[in-house]
Amino acid sequence: MKSTRQVTLMLTLLASFCASAQDSWQTQGVVEGNLPASWQALKAQMRYPDSWLSGNFHNFSQWQKQSRQHFRSALLTPDATKPFAPQSITKEDRGTYFAEKLALNITDDNRVSALLLMPKSPGPHPAIVLLHDHGSKFDIGKEKLVRPWGDNEKLASAQAWADKFFSGKFIGDELASRGYAVIAIDSPGWGDRGPMVYEQQQALASNYFNLGRSLAGEVAYEDMRTVDFIAAHAGVDKQRIGVVGFSMGGFRAWQLAALSDKVAATAVISWFGTYNGLMQPGNNVLRGQSAFYMVHPGMPARMDIPDLASIAAPKPMLIFSGGKDKLFPPEAVQEAFDKVHKVWSSQHADDKLLTKSWPALGHVFYQEQQDEVFPWLDKWLKP
């Protein structure tokens, strides 16, 4: 017979073995910031094999064409076949330019309204496609950038937004006064296509997926179509089309430059970083909801954010970020800046890429930034 001491030792070892086995049975779930428990291991696997900087490619034009096609496929949105069929709704004389509200077929499934500003001077004119922000404010979209008329409530809302983020200016009207044709549309959920509420975004995105489409892809493709529309306008020089966006509009701006070879110059304000820097506990992109307007399934496994923006190289691009922007940590921004500079430099075009962090500014597009952006656009888009 075994002694009491031996039995006790055996039971202790058995308990220890069972505890170890139980630990191995435990499953991992969700941790802080809505991240999967394995998020750090998953991040380590993101090596971006389709990046130009990966060393896997040697012909830039070939890489660019292949990457653009791959990105376009990720939108899950078919090519439109319907003509735009624009219809004028209302028009206003603004001195040196006209403001017009149009309806047009932006895709085969969606007829939307747009705000178009057209200089009175002889054309053809350089053009700017303006891309509105998110801001969790859905009652206005295109009106955040182009001063609305005929609706005092909407005008008051838009002016308050301009006061908060744009030093009281309407960016579209400022550009039109400088001789640009300007166009802006609403993304799904904003302005005339809403307004939705914050909590609806995730359901809308999932329903797009259930319908075989993508919310982010819809936004991106509609932006591509906006470029196509303005490029075909009789008053516009199709070789001189620029894109300007703030916040989510900044994301849409570099995205659009990557997707459309019709974009000649791009200004990105307050939306840039790396997945490594942004996928951190506490960052806004981890909240879901608004992030679904900017999520293309599968793409982050192949290319980082600056890799995607670099599909637009070597065309001119300006990227500004605020040093006090809580949504985009300076380290993530600088890491992304370094990456895009390597790409533009590889094409002997670093003089066409302007990146700048504004230490005293947050998530804004203030007058002092506008005073640099507008002349930069003139440099590349005006003869």
mmCIF file of N, CA and C in Angstrom, residues 114-228:
data_model
loop_
_atom_site.group_PDB
_atom_site.id
_atom_site.type_symbol
_atom_site.label_atom_id
_atom_site.label_comp_id
_atom_site.label_asym_id
_atom_site.label_seq_id
_atom_site.Cartn_x
_atom_site.Cartn_y
_atom_site.Cartn_z
ATOM 1 N N ALA A 114 -25.750 66.621 -56.658
ATOM 2 C CA ALA A 114 -24.385 67.122 -56.581
ATOM 3 C C ALA A 114 -24.416 68.637 -56.574
ATOM 4 N N LEU A 115 -23.427 69.254 -55.986
ATOM 5 C CA LEU A 115 -23.245 70.697 -56.056
ATOM 6 C C LEU A 115 -22.075 70.981 -56.986
ATOM 7 N N LEU A 116 -22.327 71.795 -57.984
ATOM 8 C CA LEU A 116 -21.327 72.122 -58.999
ATOM 9 C C LEU A 116 -21.092 73.626 -59.018
ATOM 10 N N LEU A 117 -19.844 74.030 -58.924
ATOM 11 C CA LEU A 117 -19.462 75.430 -59.038
ATOM 12 C C LEU A 117 -18.666 75.594 -60.334
ATOM 13 N N MET A 118 -19.060 76.563 -61.162
ATOM 14 C CA MET A 118 -18.409 76.743 -62.452
ATOM 15 C C MET A 118 -18.063 78.210 -62.666
ATOM 16 N N PRO A 119 -16.768 78.536 -62.869
ATOM 17 C CA PRO A 119 -16.368 79.926 -63.111
ATOM 18 C C PRO A 119 -17.034 80.493 -64.370
ATOM 19 N N LYS A 120 -17.251 81.803 -64.363
ATOM 20 C CA LYS A 120 -17.841 82.467 -65.523
ATOM 21 C C LYS A 120 -16.798 82.745 -66.608
ATOM 22 N N SER A 121 -15.546 82.744 -66.240
ATOM 23 C CA SER A 121 -14.485 83.023 -67.211
ATOM 24 C C SER A 121 -14.416 81.911 -68.255
ATOM 25 N N PRO A 122 -13.847 82.212 -69.420
ATOM 26 C CA PRO A 122 -13.773 81.198 -70.480
ATOM 27 C C PRO A 122 -12.992 79.970 -70.022
ATOM 28 N N GLY A 123 -13.482 78.808 -70.370
ATOM 29 C CA GLY A 123 -12.806 77.563 -70.026
ATOM 30 C C GLY A 123 -11.943 77.083 -71.172
ATOM 31 N N PRO A 124 -11.521 75.842 -71.136
ATOM 32 C CA PRO A 124 -11.839 74.883 -70.073
ATOM 33 C C PRO A 124 -11.044 75.157 -68.791
ATOM 34 N N HIS A 125 -11.674 74.832 -67.649
ATOM 35 C CA HIS A 125 -11.110 75.159 -66.347
ATOM 36 C C HIS A 125 -10.466 73.929 -65.693
ATOM 37 N N PRO A 126 -9.477 74.153 -64.835
ATOM 38 C CA PRO A 126 -9.057 73.060 -63.955
ATOM 39 C C PRO A 126 -10.207 72.748 -63.006
ATOM 40 N N ALA A 127 -10.266 71.533 -62.512
ATOM 41 C CA ALA A 127 -11.401 71.129 -61.671
ATOM 42 C C ALA A 127 -10.911 70.480 -60.383
ATOM 43 N N ILE A 128 -11.740 70.588 -59.359
ATOM 44 C CA ILE A 128 -11.474 69.948 -58.068
ATOM 45 C C ILE A 128 -12.687 69.100 -57.677
ATOM 46 N N VAL A 129 -12.437 67.835 -57.389
ATOM 47 C CA VAL A 129 -13.451 66.975 -56.782
ATOM 48 C C VAL A 129 -13.260 67.072 -55.277
ATOM 49 N N LEU A 130 -14.279 67.590 -54.587
ATOM 50 C CA LEU A 130 -14.214 67.760 -53.133
ATOM 51 C C LEU A 130 -14.880 66.586 -52.432
ATOM 52 N N LEU A 131 -14.243 66.073 -51.383
ATOM 53 C CA LEU A 131 -14.731 64.890 -50.679
ATOM 54 C C LEU A 131 -14.975 65.236 -49.212
ATOM 55 N N HIS A 132 -16.233 65.134 -48.792
ATOM 56 C CA HIS A 132 -16.585 65.567 -47.437
ATOM 57 C C HIS A 132 -16.117 64.599 -46.361
ATOM 58 N N ASP A 133 -16.078 65.096 -45.146
ATOM 59 C CA ASP A 133 -15.643 64.322 -43.986
ATOM 60 C C ASP A 133 -16.787 63.500 -43.409
ATOM 61 N N HIS A 134 -16.487 62.817 -42.325
ATOM 62 C CA HIS A 134 -17.492 62.051 -41.577
ATOM 63 C C HIS A 134 -18.030 62.912 -40.437
ATOM 64 N N GLY A 135 -17.251 63.018 -39.364
ATOM 65 C CA GLY A 135 -17.590 63.903 -38.257
ATOM 66 C C GLY A 135 -18.822 63.513 -37.471
ATOM 67 N N SER A 136 -19.389 62.316 -37.762
ATOM 68 C CA SER A 136 -20.628 61.875 -37.102
ATOM 69 C C SER A 136 -21.732 62.918 -37.252
ATOM 70 N N LYS A 137 -21.687 63.673 -38.323
ATOM 71 C CA LYS A 137 -22.704 64.696 -38.606
ATOM 72 C C LYS A 137 -23.251 64.416 -40.000
ATOM 73 N N PHE A 138 -24.498 63.951 -40.032
ATOM 74 C CA PHE A 138 -25.052 63.395 -41.263
ATOM 75 C C PHE A 138 -26.056 64.298 -41.973
ATOM 76 N N ASP A 139 -26.496 65.370 -41.321
ATOM 77 C CA ASP A 139 -27.514 66.198 -41.975
ATOM 78 C C ASP A 139 -26.960 66.948 -43.179
ATOM 79 N N ILE A 140 -25.638 67.143 -43.196
ATOM 80 C CA ILE A 140 -24.979 67.765 -44.342
ATOM 81 C C ILE A 140 -23.781 66.908 -44.755
ATOM 82 N N GLY A 141 -23.513 66.875 -46.047
ATOM 83 C CA GLY A 141 -22.353 66.169 -46.577
ATOM 84 C C GLY A 141 -21.609 67.102 -47.505
ATOM 85 N N LYS A 142 -22.063 67.172 -48.758
ATOM 86 C CA LYS A 142 -21.451 68.085 -49.738
ATOM 87 C C LYS A 142 -21.527 69.534 -49.279
ATOM 88 N N GLU A 143 -22.545 69.857 -48.459
ATOM 89 C CA GLU A 143 -22.718 71.225 -47.964
ATOM 90 C C GLU A 143 -21.657 71.620 -46.930
ATOM 91 N N LYS A 144 -20.899 70.654 -46.425
ATOM 92 C CA LYS A 144 -19.795 70.993 -45.534
ATOM 93 C C LYS A 144 -18.699 71.737 -46.286
ATOM 94 N N LEU A 145 -18.679 71.563 -47.603
ATOM 95 C CA LEU A 145 -17.598 72.102 -48.420
ATOM 96 C C LEU A 145 -18.040 73.149 -49.423
ATOM 97 N N VAL A 146 -19.324 73.129 -49.793
ATOM 98 C CA VAL A 146 -19.890 74.105 -50.732
ATOM 99 C C VAL A 146 -21.081 74.772 -50.054
ATOM 100 N N ARG A 147 -21.068 76.095 -50.013
ATOM 101 C CA ARG A 147 -22.117 76.829 -49.298
ATOM 102 C C ARG A 147 -23.484 76.561 -49.932
ATOM 103 N N PRO A 148 -24.432 76.011 -49.144
ATOM 104 C CA PRO A 148 -25.765 75.721 -49.677
ATOM 105 C C PRO A 148 -26.617 76.983 -49.772
ATOM 106 N N TRP A 149 -27.718 76.899 -50.491
ATOM 107 C CA TRP A 149 -28.635 78.030 -50.625
ATOM 108 C C TRP A 149 -30.058 77.485 -50.679
ATOM 109 N N GLY A 150 -31.008 78.352 -50.370
ATOM 110 C CA GLY A 150 -32.410 77.956 -50.428
ATOM 111 C C GLY A 150 -32.906 77.171 -49.236
ATOM 112 N N ASP A 151 -32.076 76.997 -48.221
ATOM 113 C CA ASP A 151 -32.463 76.241 -47.026
ATOM 114 C C ASP A 151 -31.686 76.840 -45.851
ATOM 115 N N ASN A 152 -32.331 77.704 -45.086
ATOM 116 C CA ASN A 152 -31.655 78.419 -44.007
ATOM 117 C C ASN A 152 -31.152 77.492 -42.903
ATOM 118 N N GLU A 153 -31.910 76.443 -42.631
ATOM 119 C CA GLU A 153 -31.487 75.507 -41.587
ATOM 120 C C GLU A 153 -30.209 74.776 -42.006
ATOM 121 N N LYS A 154 -30.175 74.337 -43.263
ATOM 122 C CA LYS A 154 -28.987 73.642 -43.759
ATOM 123 C C LYS A 154 -27.792 74.603 -43.837
ATOM 124 N N LEU A 155 -28.050 75.838 -44.232
ATOM 125 C CA LEU A 155 -26.983 76.833 -44.303
ATOM 126 C C LEU A 155 -26.385 77.088 -42.923
ATOM 127 N N ALA A 156 -27.236 77.209 -41.908
ATOM 128 C CA ALA A 156 -26.750 77.452 -40.544
ATOM 129 C C ALA A 156 -25.895 76.278 -40.060
ATOM 130 N N SER A 157 -26.340 75.067 -40.353
ATOM 131 C CA SER A 157 -25.592 73.876 -39.961
ATOM 132 C C SER A 157 -24.240 73.832 -40.666
ATOM 133 N N ALA A 158 -24.242 74.154 -41.963
ATOM 134 C CA ALA A 158 -23.009 74.119 -42.746
ATOM 135 C C ALA A 158 -22.040 75.206 -42.297
ATOM 136 N N GLN A 159 -22.551 76.395 -41.991
ATOM 137 C CA GLN A 159 -21.685 77.482 -41.556
ATOM 138 C C GLN A 159 -21.040 77.152 -40.209
ATOM 139 N N ALA A 160 -21.798 76.550 -39.315
ATOM 140 C CA ALA A 160 -21.243 76.156 -38.022
ATOM 141 C C ALA A 160 -20.120 75.134 -38.206
ATOM 142 N N TRP A 161 -20.283 74.231 -39.161
ATOM 143 C CA TRP A 161 -19.251 73.225 -39.451
ATOM 144 C C TRP A 161 -17.994 73.888 -40.029
ATOM 145 N N ALA A 162 -18.217 74.825 -40.943
ATOM 146 C CA ALA A 162 -17.090 75.553 -41.528
ATOM 147 C C ALA A 162 -16.352 76.359 -40.468
ATOM 148 N N ASP A 163 -17.099 76.954 -39.549
ATOM 149 C CA ASP A 163 -16.481 77.725 -38.466
ATOM 150 C C ASP A 163 -15.605 76.831 -37.594
ATOM 151 N N LYS A 164 -16.056 75.608 -37.352
ATOM 152 C CA LYS A 164 -15.353 74.695 -36.458
ATOM 153 C C LYS A 164 -14.087 74.114 -37.080
ATOM 154 N N PHE A 165 -14.157 73.760 -38.355
ATOM 155 C CA PHE A 165 -13.052 73.013 -38.964
ATOM 156 C C PHE A 165 -12.286 73.754 -40.061
ATOM 157 N N PHE A 166 -12.896 74.781 -40.675
ATOM 158 C CA PHE A 166 -12.287 75.390 -41.856
ATOM 159 C C PHE A 166 -12.080 76.899 -41.725
ATOM 160 N N SER A 167 -11.924 77.375 -40.507
ATOM 161 C CA SER A 167 -11.751 78.818 -40.255
ATOM 162 C C SER A 167 -12.872 79.640 -40.874
ATOM 163 N N GLY A 168 -14.076 79.073 -40.862
ATOM 164 C CA GLY A 168 -15.247 79.787 -41.356
ATOM 165 C C GLY A 168 -15.406 79.787 -42.866
ATOM 166 N N LYS A 169 -14.512 79.127 -43.587
ATOM 167 C CA LYS A 169 -14.540 79.144 -45.051
ATOM 168 C C LYS A 169 -15.269 77.918 -45.610
ATOM 169 N N PHE A 170 -15.889 78.115 -46.774
ATOM 170 C CA PHE A 170 -16.369 76.982 -47.553
ATOM 171 C C PHE A 170 -15.294 76.684 -48.600
ATOM 172 N N ILE A 171 -14.652 75.544 -48.459
ATOM 173 C CA ILE A 171 -13.491 75.228 -49.285
ATOM 174 C C ILE A 171 -13.830 75.274 -50.778
ATOM 175 N N GLY A 172 -14.991 74.762 -51.136
ATOM 176 C CA GLY A 172 -15.379 74.753 -52.543
ATOM 177 C C GLY A 172 -15.525 76.149 -53.117
ATOM 178 N N ASP A 173 -16.145 77.031 -52.366
ATOM 179 C CA ASP A 173 -16.335 78.401 -52.841
ATOM 180 C C ASP A 173 -15.006 79.141 -52.934
ATOM 181 N N GLU A 174 -14.102 78.860 -52.002
ATOM 182 C CA GLU A 174 -12.776 79.464 -52.074
ATOM 183 C C GLU A 174 -12.061 79.040 -53.357
ATOM 184 N N LEU A 175 -12.167 77.766 -53.700
ATOM 185 C CA LEU A 175 -11.507 77.264 -54.907
ATOM 186 C C LEU A 175 -12.169 77.790 -56.172
ATOM 187 N N ALA A 176 -13.506 77.892 -56.165
ATOM 188 C CA ALA A 176 -14.211 78.422 -57.340
ATOM 189 C C ALA A 176 -13.811 79.873 -57.594
ATOM 190 N N SER A 177 -13.609 80.629 -56.518
ATOM 191 C CA SER A 177 -13.209 82.026 -56.671
ATOM 192 C C SER A 177 -11.789 82.138 -57.227
ATOM 193 N N ARG A 178 -11.032 81.050 -57.156
ATOM 194 C CA ARG A 178 -9.681 81.016 -57.706
ATOM 195 C C ARG A 178 -9.660 80.470 -59.139
ATOM 196 N N GLY A 179 -10.835 80.197 -59.693
ATOM 197 C CA GLY A 179 -10.906 79.775 -61.084
ATOM 198 C C GLY A 179 -11.083 78.299 -61.322
ATOM 199 N N TYR A 180 -11.413 77.539 -60.279
ATOM 200 C CA TYR A 180 -11.617 76.099 -60.430
ATOM 201 C C TYR A 180 -13.098 75.758 -60.602
ATOM 202 N N ALA A 181 -13.380 74.789 -61.457
ATOM 203 C CA ALA A 181 -14.675 74.121 -61.417
ATOM 204 C C ALA A 181 -14.632 73.175 -60.220
ATOM 205 N N VAL A 182 -15.714 73.090 -59.480
ATOM 206 C CA VAL A 182 -15.737 72.295 -58.248
ATOM 207 C C VAL A 182 -16.993 71.437 -58.218
ATOM 208 N N ILE A 183 -16.847 70.195 -57.789
ATOM 209 C CA ILE A 183 -18.019 69.328 -57.637
ATOM 210 C C ILE A 183 -17.911 68.553 -56.329
ATOM 211 N N ALA A 184 -19.065 68.349 -55.674
ATOM 212 C CA ALA A 184 -19.126 67.555 -54.444
ATOM 213 C C ALA A 184 -20.447 66.800 -54.416
ATOM 214 N N ILE A 185 -20.406 65.548 -53.973
ATOM 215 C CA ILE A 185 -21.618 64.752 -53.793
ATOM 216 C C ILE A 185 -21.684 64.266 -52.349
ATOM 217 N N ASP A 186 -22.842 63.720 -51.965
ATOM 218 C CA ASP A 186 -23.008 63.081 -50.660
ATOM 219 C C ASP A 186 -22.625 61.616 -50.761
ATOM 220 N N SER A 187 -21.896 61.106 -49.775
ATOM 221 C CA SER A 187 -21.740 59.665 -49.645
ATOM 222 C C SER A 187 -23.021 59.089 -49.023
ATOM 223 N N PRO A 188 -23.281 57.779 -49.159
ATOM 224 C CA PRO A 188 -24.503 57.183 -48.608
ATOM 225 C C PRO A 188 -24.669 57.476 -47.120
ATOM 226 N N GLY A 189 -25.803 58.085 -46.762
ATOM 227 C CA GLY A 189 -26.093 58.382 -45.361
ATOM 228 C C GLY A 189 -26.025 59.845 -45.015
ATOM 229 N N TRP A 190 -25.424 60.661 -45.888
ATOM 230 C CA TRP A 190 -25.253 62.084 -45.598
ATOM 231 C C TRP A 190 -26.173 62.951 -46.457
ATOM 232 N N GLY A 191 -26.493 64.131 -45.913
ATOM 233 C CA GLY A 191 -27.202 65.142 -46.681
ATOM 234 C C GLY A 191 -28.483 64.636 -47.308
ATOM 235 N N ASP A 192 -28.596 64.806 -48.634
ATOM 236 C CA ASP A 192 -29.795 64.374 -49.346
ATOM 237 C C ASP A 192 -29.940 62.863 -49.388
ATOM 238 N N ARG A 193 -28.920 62.116 -48.960
ATOM 239 C CA ARG A 193 -28.977 60.651 -48.938
ATOM 240 C C ARG A 193 -29.099 60.146 -47.504
ATOM 241 N N GLY A 194 -29.570 60.976 -46.620
ATOM 242 C CA GLY A 194 -29.744 60.643 -45.211
ATOM 243 C C GLY A 194 -30.833 61.526 -44.645
ATOM 244 N N PRO A 195 -30.677 62.013 -43.416
ATOM 245 C CA PRO A 195 -29.524 61.675 -42.580
ATOM 246 C C PRO A 195 -29.735 60.391 -41.799
ATOM 247 N N MET A 196 -28.675 59.642 -41.652
ATOM 248 C CA MET A 196 -28.717 58.470 -40.798
ATOM 249 C C MET A 196 -28.266 58.866 -39.401
ATOM 250 N N VAL A 197 -28.241 57.915 -38.484
ATOM 251 C CA VAL A 197 -27.696 58.161 -37.147
ATOM 252 C C VAL A 197 -26.493 57.244 -36.969
ATOM 253 N N TYR A 198 -25.631 57.614 -36.026
ATOM 254 C CA TYR A 198 -24.346 56.939 -35.845
ATOM 255 C C TYR A 198 -24.499 55.426 -35.736
ATOM 256 N N GLU A 199 -25.484 54.988 -34.940
ATOM 257 C CA GLU A 199 -25.628 53.555 -34.661
ATOM 258 C C GLU A 199 -26.101 52.747 -35.862
ATOM 259 N N GLN A 200 -26.540 53.390 -36.924
ATOM 260 C CA GLN A 200 -26.998 52.673 -38.118
ATOM 261 C C GLN A 200 -25.868 52.217 -39.024
ATOM 262 N N GLN A 201 -24.697 52.771 -38.856
ATOM 263 C CA GLN A 201 -23.624 52.546 -39.831
ATOM 264 C C GLN A 201 -23.224 51.082 -39.956
ATOM 265 N N GLN A 202 -23.056 50.409 -38.806
ATOM 266 C CA GLN A 202 -22.601 49.027 -38.828
ATOM 267 C C GLN A 202 -23.630 48.133 -39.509
ATOM 268 N N ALA A 203 -24.915 48.378 -39.245
ATOM 269 C CA ALA A 203 -25.967 47.583 -39.883
ATOM 270 C C ALA A 203 -26.003 47.845 -41.386
ATOM 271 N N LEU A 204 -25.848 49.104 -41.771
ATOM 272 C CA LEU A 204 -25.825 49.436 -43.192
ATOM 273 C C LEU A 204 -24.681 48.700 -43.888
ATOM 274 N N ALA A 205 -23.516 48.700 -43.262
ATOM 275 C CA ALA A 205 -22.357 48.023 -43.848
ATOM 276 C C ALA A 205 -22.602 46.526 -43.981
ATOM 277 N N SER A 206 -23.163 45.901 -42.945
ATOM 278 C CA SER A 206 -23.411 44.460 -43.005
ATOM 279 C C SER A 206 -24.457 44.132 -44.059
ATOM 280 N N ASN A 207 -25.436 45.020 -44.221
ATOM 281 C CA ASN A 207 -26.458 44.771 -45.233
ATOM 282 C C ASN A 207 -25.901 44.916 -46.643
ATOM 283 N N TYR A 208 -24.964 45.808 -46.829
ATOM 284 C CA TYR A 208 -24.264 45.865 -48.121
ATOM 285 C C TYR A 208 -23.570 44.530 -48.395
ATOM 286 N N PHE A 209 -22.885 43.992 -47.383
ATOM 287 C CA PHE A 209 -22.206 42.704 -47.564
ATOM 288 C C PHE A 209 -23.212 41.599 -47.869
ATOM 289 N N ASN A 210 -24.356 41.615 -47.176
ATOM 290 C CA ASN A 210 -25.379 40.595 -47.420
ATOM 291 C C ASN A 210 -25.979 40.692 -48.818
ATOM 292 N N LEU A 211 -25.848 41.866 -49.417
ATOM 293 C CA LEU A 211 -26.328 42.076 -50.781
ATOM 294 C C LEU A 211 -25.213 41.870 -51.812
ATOM 295 N N GLY A 212 -24.091 41.354 -51.346
ATOM 296 C CA GLY A 212 -22.987 41.071 -52.247
ATOM 297 C C GLY A 212 -22.156 42.282 -52.597
ATOM 298 N N ARG A 213 -22.329 43.364 -51.878
ATOM 299 C CA ARG A 213 -21.622 44.611 -52.156
ATOM 300 C C ARG A 213 -20.838 45.059 -50.920
ATOM 301 N N SER A 214 -20.284 46.255 -50.980
ATOM 302 C CA SER A 214 -19.496 46.800 -49.887
ATOM 303 C C SER A 214 -19.815 48.276 -49.736
ATOM 304 N N LEU A 215 -20.060 48.718 -48.506
ATOM 305 C CA LEU A 215 -20.326 50.135 -48.252
ATOM 306 C C LEU A 215 -19.105 50.973 -48.621
ATOM 307 N N ALA A 216 -17.927 50.572 -48.168
ATOM 308 C CA ALA A 216 -16.711 51.306 -48.511
ATOM 309 C C ALA A 216 -16.471 51.294 -50.012
ATOM 310 N N GLY A 217 -16.782 50.166 -50.645
ATOM 311 C CA GLY A 217 -16.615 50.071 -52.090
ATOM 312 C C GLY A 217 -17.574 50.967 -52.836
ATOM 313 N N GLU A 218 -18.793 51.098 -52.320
ATOM 314 C CA GLU A 218 -19.778 51.995 -52.931
ATOM 315 C C GLU A 218 -19.279 53.434 -52.894
ATOM 316 N N VAL A 219 -18.759 53.849 -51.735
ATOM 317 C CA VAL A 219 -18.239 55.208 -51.594
ATOM 318 C C VAL A 219 -17.095 55.444 -52.574
ATOM 319 N N ALA A 220 -16.159 54.507 -52.623
ATOM 320 C CA ALA A 220 -14.981 54.667 -53.475
ATOM 321 C C ALA A 220 -15.369 54.711 -54.958
ATOM 322 N N TYR A 221 -16.280 53.832 -55.361
ATOM 323 C CA TYR A 221 -16.638 53.811 -56.778
ATOM 324 C C TYR A 221 -17.428 55.056 -57.174
ATOM 325 N N GLU A 222 -18.289 55.538 -56.286
ATOM 326 C CA GLU A 222 -19.012 56.776 -56.585
ATOM 327 C C GLU A 222 -18.051 57.955 -56.731
ATOM 328 N N ASP A 223 -16.983 57.952 -55.939
ATOM 329 C CA ASP A 223 -15.978 59.004 -56.089
ATOM 330 C C ASP A 223 -15.282 58.895 -57.451
ATOM 331 N N MET A 224 -15.008 57.670 -57.876
ATOM 332 C CA MET A 224 -14.424 57.471 -59.205
ATOM 333 C C MET A 224 -15.347 57.999 -60.289
ATOM 334 N N ARG A 225 -16.617 57.737 -60.129
ATOM 335 C CA ARG A 225 -17.600 58.192 -61.120
ATOM 336 C C ARG A 225 -17.731 59.714 -61.118
ATOM 337 N N THR A 226 -17.544 60.325 -59.964
ATOM 338 C CA THR A 226 -17.591 61.786 -59.895
ATOM 339 C C THR A 226 -16.456 62.380 -60.725
ATOM 340 N N VAL A 227 -15.292 61.768 -60.645
ATOM 341 C CA VAL A 227 -14.169 62.206 -61.488
ATOM 342 C C VAL A 227 -14.520 62.024 -62.958
ATOM 343 N N ASP A 228 -15.101 60.890 -63.301
ATOM 344 C CA ASP A 228 -15.480 60.633 -64.699
ATOM 345 C C ASP A 228 -16.469 61.682 -65.193
#
